[in-house]
XYZ file of C-alpha atoms in Angstrom:
501
model
C -25.528 6.892 -22.659
C -24.310 3.874 -20.684
C -21.370 3.297 -23.024
C -20.399 6.964 -22.829
C -20.560 6.838 -19.018
C -18.440 3.720 -18.908
C -15.892 5.358 -21.141
C -15.788 8.266 -18.717
C -15.256 5.923 -15.774
C -12.237 4.346 -17.466
C -10.912 7.406 -19.281
C -7.663 7.483 -17.240
C -7.161 3.722 -17.447
C -3.413 3.644 -18.113
C -3.089 -0.126 -17.667
C -6.007 -1.095 -19.916
C -8.119 -2.649 -17.137
C -11.529 -1.832 -18.603
C -11.682 -5.115 -20.497
C -10.977 -7.063 -17.306
C -13.769 -5.220 -15.489
C -16.275 -5.827 -18.293
C -15.495 -9.541 -18.350
C -15.648 -9.940 -14.573
C -18.968 -8.145 -14.240
C -20.598 -10.397 -16.841
C -18.958 -13.495 -15.373
C -19.973 -12.819 -11.763
C -23.554 -11.808 -12.522
C -24.131 -14.771 -14.832
C -22.369 -17.236 -12.536
C -24.599 -16.210 -9.606
C -27.642 -16.652 -11.853
C -26.449 -20.174 -12.717
C -25.868 -21.005 -9.066
C -29.330 -19.811 -8.079
C -30.899 -21.862 -10.883
C -29.403 -25.115 -9.583
C -30.073 -24.293 -5.937
C -26.480 -23.703 -4.896
C -26.469 -21.452 -1.862
C -23.916 -19.182 -0.244
C -21.723 -16.300 -1.270
C -19.099 -16.161 -4.026
C -15.575 -14.932 -3.280
C -13.365 -13.673 -6.111
C -9.733 -12.819 -5.442
C -8.156 -10.234 -7.759
C -4.446 -10.998 -7.705
C -1.775 -8.553 -8.866
C 1.571 -7.325 -7.585
C 2.072 -3.914 -6.029
C 2.020 -1.100 -8.577
C -0.216 -2.978 -11.013
C -3.254 -0.793 -10.332
C -5.396 -2.911 -7.992
C -6.858 0.021 -6.066
C -7.546 1.934 -9.278
C -9.260 -1.147 -10.685
C -11.398 -1.665 -7.582
C -12.527 1.950 -7.409
C -13.468 2.015 -11.100
C -15.067 -1.432 -10.891
C -17.290 -0.158 -8.082
C -18.423 2.774 -10.212
C -19.088 0.441 -13.144
C -21.222 -1.867 -10.984
C -23.151 1.117 -9.648
C -23.784 2.225 -13.221
C -25.228 -1.245 -13.881
C -27.637 -0.752 -10.936
C -26.011 -3.331 -8.664
C -25.910 -2.683 -4.905
C -22.228 -2.353 -3.972
C -20.088 -1.243 -1.062
C -16.326 -0.855 -0.983
C -14.130 -1.317 2.075
C -10.517 -0.208 2.487
C -9.346 -2.949 4.852
C -6.030 -1.268 5.592
C -7.664 1.907 6.908
C -9.498 -0.098 9.548
C -7.001 -2.752 10.608
C -6.432 -0.907 13.888
C -9.636 -2.537 15.175
C -9.702 -5.988 16.718
C -12.421 -7.486 14.543
C -13.014 -6.863 10.805
C -16.565 -8.149 11.212
C -17.528 -4.797 12.691
C -15.998 -2.993 9.710
C -17.893 -5.063 7.144
C -21.246 -5.017 8.909
C -20.981 -1.255 9.474
C -20.559 -0.648 5.739
C -23.496 -2.933 4.916
C -25.726 -1.250 7.477
C -24.729 2.223 6.298
C -25.590 1.329 2.703
C -29.102 0.126 3.542
C -29.694 2.774 6.224
C -29.329 5.492 3.599
C -32.159 3.877 1.632
C -34.352 3.527 4.717
C -34.004 7.196 5.569
C -35.316 8.110 2.118
C -38.045 5.489 1.785
C -39.022 4.571 5.347
C -42.751 5.230 5.008
C -43.026 3.420 1.695
C -41.206 0.217 2.554
C -42.216 -1.215 5.954
C -41.386 -4.717 4.724
C -37.839 -3.646 3.936
C -37.449 -1.880 7.291
C -38.511 -5.060 9.074
C -36.011 -7.144 7.092
C -33.266 -4.635 7.807
C -34.006 -4.684 11.534
C -33.799 -8.485 11.526
C -30.327 -8.304 9.979
C -29.023 -5.753 12.472
C -30.494 -7.637 15.431
C -28.830 -10.900 14.436
C -25.598 -9.131 13.502
C -25.295 -7.699 17.004
C -25.597 -11.144 18.588
C -22.688 -12.643 16.674
C -20.258 -9.711 16.867
C -18.070 -11.534 19.389
C -17.414 -14.672 17.344
C -13.710 -15.196 16.613
C -12.040 -16.466 13.481
C -11.538 -19.995 14.834
C -14.838 -20.203 16.635
C -14.285 -17.916 19.606
C -12.647 -14.518 19.709
C -9.653 -13.767 21.815
C -11.266 -12.588 25.018
C -9.860 -11.758 28.401
C -12.005 -12.399 31.451
C -11.071 -11.579 34.981
C -13.011 -12.752 38.024
C -12.518 -11.106 41.373
C -13.762 -12.905 44.467
C -13.683 -11.304 47.895
C -13.538 -13.495 50.989
C -13.753 -11.216 54.037
C -10.873 -8.770 53.846
C -8.820 -10.970 51.520
C -9.162 -10.404 47.776
C -8.179 -13.256 45.469
C -7.755 -12.358 41.833
C -8.519 -15.290 39.590
C -7.409 -15.036 35.978
C -9.299 -17.481 33.799
C -9.017 -17.921 30.092
C -6.641 -14.972 29.849
C -5.813 -15.588 26.229
C -8.034 -18.016 24.356
C -5.973 -18.644 21.239
C -6.394 -20.812 18.203
C -3.391 -23.014 18.929
C -5.228 -25.088 21.527
C -2.982 -24.002 24.387
C -5.713 -22.667 26.612
C -4.667 -24.941 29.463
C -1.042 -23.823 29.160
C -2.055 -20.166 29.326
C -4.147 -20.753 32.419
C -1.264 -22.707 33.917
C 1.056 -19.757 33.359
C -1.493 -17.491 34.984
C -1.699 -19.809 37.980
C 2.054 -19.551 38.452
C 1.985 -15.760 38.626
C -1.172 -15.174 40.666
C -2.550 -16.378 43.986
C -5.557 -18.231 42.650
C -8.375 -20.194 44.172
C -10.764 -21.706 41.654
C -13.712 -23.762 42.799
C -15.514 -26.396 40.741
C -18.690 -24.304 40.852
C -16.923 -21.308 39.270
C -15.491 -23.468 36.497
C -18.871 -25.135 35.853
C -20.672 -21.817 35.753
C -18.055 -20.311 33.436
C -18.144 -23.294 31.062
C -21.923 -23.343 31.013
C -22.042 -19.645 30.206
C -19.543 -20.001 27.383
C -21.434 -22.934 25.859
C -24.717 -21.056 26.061
C -23.152 -18.014 24.413
C -21.640 -20.103 21.643
C -24.878 -21.972 20.902
C -26.789 -18.716 20.862
C -24.255 -17.253 18.464
C -24.525 -20.242 16.133
C -28.298 -19.810 15.967
C -27.864 -16.078 15.388
C -25.326 -16.800 12.655
C -27.803 -18.954 10.733
C -30.494 -16.353 11.246
C -28.136 -13.579 10.134
C -27.377 -15.322 6.866
C -31.069 -15.991 6.238
C -32.116 -12.463 7.148
C -29.402 -10.937 4.947
C -30.598 -13.009 2.010
C -34.202 -11.936 2.674
C -33.125 -8.310 2.978
C -31.442 -8.440 -0.415
C -34.516 -9.942 -2.055
C -36.773 -7.270 -0.580
C -34.263 -4.576 -1.532
C -34.244 -5.736 -5.159
C -38.048 -5.802 -5.178
C -38.437 -2.261 -3.813
C -35.564 -0.462 -5.536
C -35.101 -2.092 -8.913
C -31.458 -2.710 -8.041
C -30.059 -5.872 -9.557
C -28.620 -8.643 -7.412
C -26.070 -9.867 -6.561
C -24.904 -7.561 -3.793
C -21.189 -6.759 -4.311
C -18.828 -6.202 -1.386
C -15.418 -4.996 -2.597
C -12.499 -5.216 -0.169
C -9.258 -3.474 -1.110
C -5.758 -3.337 0.429
C -6.121 -6.627 2.332
C -2.477 -7.563 1.737
C -1.329 -4.357 3.498
C -3.121 -5.219 6.731
C -1.616 -6.751 9.837
C -1.467 -10.519 9.183
C -3.850 -11.420 12.062
C -6.376 -8.875 10.802
C -6.127 -10.125 7.201
C -6.633 -13.710 8.356
C -9.583 -12.692 10.516
C -11.157 -10.856 7.570
C -10.971 -13.967 5.405
C -12.430 -16.098 8.182
C -15.315 -13.674 8.707
C -16.142 -13.687 5.011
C -16.106 -17.470 4.897
C -18.076 -18.167 8.075
C -20.247 -15.139 8.771
C -21.162 -13.686 5.394
C -21.760 -16.881 3.442
C -25.189 -15.661 2.333
C -27.119 -16.005 -0.900
C -26.717 -13.342 -3.613
C -23.559 -11.896 -2.069
C -20.343 -11.554 -4.067
C -17.101 -10.590 -2.387
C -14.349 -9.178 -4.590
C -10.989 -8.959 -2.815
C -7.862 -7.338 -4.228
C -4.589 -8.794 -2.993
C -0.975 -9.303 -3.811
C -1.598 -12.956 -3.031
C 2.073 -13.879 -2.873
C 2.759 -11.095 -0.378
C -0.326 -12.009 1.642
C 0.808 -15.635 1.794
C 4.223 -14.482 2.993
C 2.577 -12.401 5.738
C 0.514 -15.363 6.897
C 3.698 -17.389 7.316
C 4.824 -14.748 9.800
C 1.906 -15.869 11.968
C 1.906 -19.634 11.450
C 5.574 -20.285 10.698
C 7.801 -20.528 7.631
C 6.826 -24.152 6.924
C 3.106 -23.345 6.841
C 1.496 -23.902 3.424
C 0.026 -20.418 3.261
C -0.769 -20.462 -0.473
C -2.861 -23.590 -0.056
C -4.461 -22.130 3.058
C -5.570 -19.018 1.149
C -7.236 -21.021 -1.606
C -9.830 -22.371 0.820
C -11.250 -18.868 1.114
C -11.474 -18.054 -2.602
C -14.034 -19.465 -5.001
C -11.895 -18.236 -7.894
C -8.786 -16.119 -8.410
C -8.455 -13.713 -11.324
C -4.950 -12.701 -12.353
C -4.707 -9.104 -13.491
C -2.205 -9.218 -16.353
C 1.137 -7.562 -15.829
C 1.274 -4.251 -17.691
C 3.776 -3.747 -20.479
C 6.748 -1.487 -19.820
C 5.189 1.581 -21.416
C 2.038 1.171 -19.332
C 4.073 0.571 -16.200
C 6.060 3.793 -16.577
C 2.813 5.659 -17.311
C 1.333 4.237 -14.137
C 4.345 5.089 -11.975
C 4.556 8.648 -13.286
C 0.854 9.143 -12.633
C 1.082 7.581 -9.166
C 4.255 9.250 -7.850
C 3.979 12.510 -9.818
C 7.726 13.189 -9.529
C 9.148 16.570 -10.502
C 10.579 15.535 -13.863
C 12.181 18.967 -14.284
C 14.847 17.627 -11.919
C 15.816 14.968 -14.470
C 18.038 15.051 -17.538
C 18.493 12.072 -19.819
C 21.227 11.307 -22.373
C 20.735 12.691 -25.857
C 19.515 15.886 -27.397
C 15.865 14.917 -27.022
C 14.737 15.343 -23.425
C 12.020 12.744 -22.874
C 12.263 11.030 -19.490
C 9.322 8.729 -20.205
C 10.943 7.431 -23.375
C 14.314 7.012 -21.663
C 12.887 5.074 -18.685
C 10.768 2.880 -20.949
C 13.773 1.957 -23.084
C 16.008 1.537 -20.037
C 13.734 -1.100 -18.492
C 13.684 -2.953 -21.796
C 17.344 -2.735 -22.849
C 18.615 -3.408 -19.321
C 16.305 -6.447 -19.120
C 14.690 -5.303 -15.891
C 11.988 -7.443 -14.331
C 8.693 -5.847 -13.359
C 9.694 -6.068 -9.706
C 13.041 -4.393 -10.430
C 11.272 -1.663 -12.407
C 8.870 -1.049 -9.545
C 11.636 -0.874 -6.938
C 13.946 1.216 -9.121
C 11.230 3.753 -9.829
C 10.366 3.979 -6.137
C 14.004 4.722 -5.276
C 14.232 7.252 -8.125
C 11.073 8.986 -6.877
C 12.507 9.178 -3.345
C 15.768 10.626 -4.655
C 13.847 13.180 -6.700
C 11.979 14.243 -3.572
C 15.201 15.022 -1.664
C 17.104 16.489 -4.629
C 17.417 20.221 -3.932
C 20.313 21.060 -6.266
C 19.902 23.635 -9.012
C 21.258 21.225 -11.584
C 19.447 18.043 -12.670
C 19.831 14.368 -11.806
C 21.525 12.543 -14.661
C 19.134 9.682 -15.388
C 21.674 8.034 -17.678
C 23.847 7.345 -14.627
C 21.349 7.314 -11.767
C 18.766 4.863 -13.113
C 21.118 2.031 -14.184
C 23.077 2.614 -10.964
C 19.859 2.062 -8.989
C 19.443 -1.220 -10.847
C 22.987 -2.139 -9.826
C 22.089 -1.456 -6.199
C 19.042 -3.739 -6.478
C 21.207 -6.470 -7.993
C 23.830 -5.962 -5.259
C 26.529 -4.886 -7.702
C 29.498 -2.623 -6.915
C 28.016 0.765 -7.779
C 30.919 2.839 -6.380
C 33.105 1.843 -9.310
C 33.341 4.567 -11.986
C 36.205 2.995 -13.983
C 35.942 1.951 -17.666
C 35.666 -1.692 -16.551
C 32.898 -1.017 -14.018
C 29.695 -2.989 -13.798
C 27.814 0.094 -14.962
C 29.826 0.428 -18.155
C 29.538 -3.293 -18.868
C 25.788 -3.142 -18.306
C 25.077 -0.367 -20.819
C 27.620 -1.827 -23.242
C 25.516 -4.991 -23.361
C 22.825 -3.017 -25.200
C 24.563 -1.504 -28.264
C 21.198 -1.139 -30.011
C 20.114 1.425 -27.419
C 20.787 4.649 -29.265
C 19.788 8.301 -29.482
C 19.298 10.318 -32.644
C 21.036 13.625 -32.000
C 21.076 16.853 -33.963
C 23.382 19.720 -32.990
C 25.068 22.766 -34.509
C 28.525 21.713 -35.669
C 31.485 23.697 -36.918
C 30.578 26.023 -39.731
C 27.155 26.555 -38.098
C 25.616 23.642 -39.970
C 23.333 21.053 -38.364
C 24.982 17.736 -37.686
C 23.014 14.499 -37.362
C 24.371 11.592 -35.322
C 23.187 8.269 -34.045
C 24.933 7.609 -30.732
C 24.760 4.685 -28.345
C 23.838 5.255 -24.718
C 26.931 3.310 -23.731
C 29.184 5.863 -25.493
C 27.524 8.677 -23.558
C 27.966 6.828 -20.235
C 31.655 6.159 -20.938
C 32.362 9.756 -21.917
C 30.511 11.123 -18.919
C 32.242 8.805 -16.433
C 35.602 9.891 -17.878
C 34.789 13.392 -16.619
C 33.315 12.272 -13.308
C 36.581 10.539 -12.385
C 38.532 13.798 -12.579
C 37.955 17.179 -10.968
C 35.401 19.491 -12.480
C 38.067 22.117 -13.035
C 40.138 19.718 -15.117
C 37.020 18.707 -17.021
C 36.362 22.355 -17.806
C 39.897 22.801 -19.124
C 39.432 19.803 -21.390
C 36.146 21.314 -22.494
C 37.891 24.428 -23.768
C 40.029 22.234 -26.000
C 37.168 20.287 -27.583
C 35.265 23.398 -28.659
C 37.511 23.784 -31.641
C 37.528 20.083 -32.424
C 35.024 18.063 -34.389
C 33.908 15.703 -31.621
C 30.746 13.647 -31.179
C 27.628 14.837 -29.439
C 28.106 12.549 -26.370
C 31.486 14.173 -25.723
C 30.093 17.686 -26.104
C 27.017 16.873 -24.023
C 29.086 15.359 -21.205
C 31.284 18.462 -20.990
C 28.265 20.725 -21.173
C 26.662 18.948 -18.177
C 29.821 19.299 -16.088
C 30.245 22.985 -16.993
C 26.638 23.770 -16.111
C 26.965 22.035 -12.763
C 30.223 23.885 -12.025
C 28.647 27.229 -12.896
C 25.693 26.596 -10.575
C 27.894 25.521 -7.687
C 30.865 27.880 -7.950
C 30.116 30.544 -10.526
C 33.357 32.224 -11.584
C 35.262 31.055 -8.492
C 38.016 28.564 -9.262
C 37.726 25.291 -7.352
C 40.506 22.888 -8.243
C 39.357 19.957 -6.064
C 35.591 19.669 -6.480
C 34.173 16.738 -8.383
C 30.738 16.263 -9.880
C 27.844 15.494 -7.539
C 27.445 12.271 -9.535
C 30.120 10.880 -7.183
C 27.515 11.043 -4.402
C 24.910 8.982 -6.297
C 25.858 5.603 -4.742
C 25.396 6.854 -1.169
C 22.144 8.604 -2.059
C 20.838 5.437 -3.691
C 21.686 3.344 -0.648
C 19.872 5.789 1.634
C 16.773 5.858 -0.587
C 16.918 2.074 -0.917
C 16.413 1.749 2.832
C 12.903 3.104 2.386
C 10.544 0.242 1.597
C 7.203 0.192 -0.154
């Protein structure tokens, strides 16, 4: 039954991630058992690294369901949905409390020991909610002192930041406010802050201990199997300060026994975001490693899997597409295009995103010609001259570099007999661009002439596309100046390219 259920969980696994999930579950559970056996305390933090579009969120959601099936306690947090808040600690603790609260509501009378352990966790959690990611949170405090009818506003510790410039901030405040600060006020303020910090440190130790005790009691009363998994998705999409704060909270506040954090990130992108906070010379990659016990690299999908994933994710209206050749199979065309055009995974991702955006805005009654549009999008990404439709254009040279990229075409030739041809994509592109460079009316006239000639399928197909477009746009009305809408592709691509993922 378990195997069948697991198969159901991963039944739409287009990128073949089930094997990764199986390995990681066994690794994490057994590694925590080993750590407990040798007395090593604290949580374990695994970073799942993969670029955008490689199925991290899908993996995390399915991994959660797999862990639940194995009777492990698990919560999942979408960090990006909650990065509007100031402190991710609240987000994490709320999910933990909600998970255990649901159990308490069902079993309150039967498990007084568990209720007591849970209350200890929540009590200690409340006391440390103000701790910041470098020791103290950014807090603003304003003291107002009235002396007779005169009110003196004293701004103290307006922005306590992690750069150590507290004195400079207060100095700036002193320049812009009429301030009178007595030694007694400063002493009282400092004493209060020290007391609060010491109390928080004690509460932090107690929180970790009480969380560990809660998990042990929970396992005893429910039959659930430790460790407790906390999955955090979309961290790399968060505001950099929030992402940094989340990592700091995990490291300092939730370093408890029998807790495993699994984070999904585009680690390279996250490191880049951190540099936006600390500066371009900051060693952000090295900085991130201090938070992770291990990093697991999700393997890059092959081209076929990648196109499957993009089609499933974007769900574009493929009826708006037409590819070269008699056989209309957009998936096959895009898969071969990424291979024969030697596109990197990043280029494939960006090109598909632009294509999906163009498909969204395409309202014409005739289709987008993938054989021109998709390689032209690649040219845009590579900063090539995509407005050139001449025989020596970058586009023609690109497709000509892949002579092995062919279509097997069958059509009704003269004498009403089937004709079989193997044609290169480059020959189709050249023939089609020949017609795009002239007016559609002239292309139609040329089309009348080829009907009685024994010409190749690419030539016939190119003329057929132009005639269908003309019929949709003008019907039987003669338009001697109009050219194919393919001429507008470069501008459309540039507009869509300004949208970023």
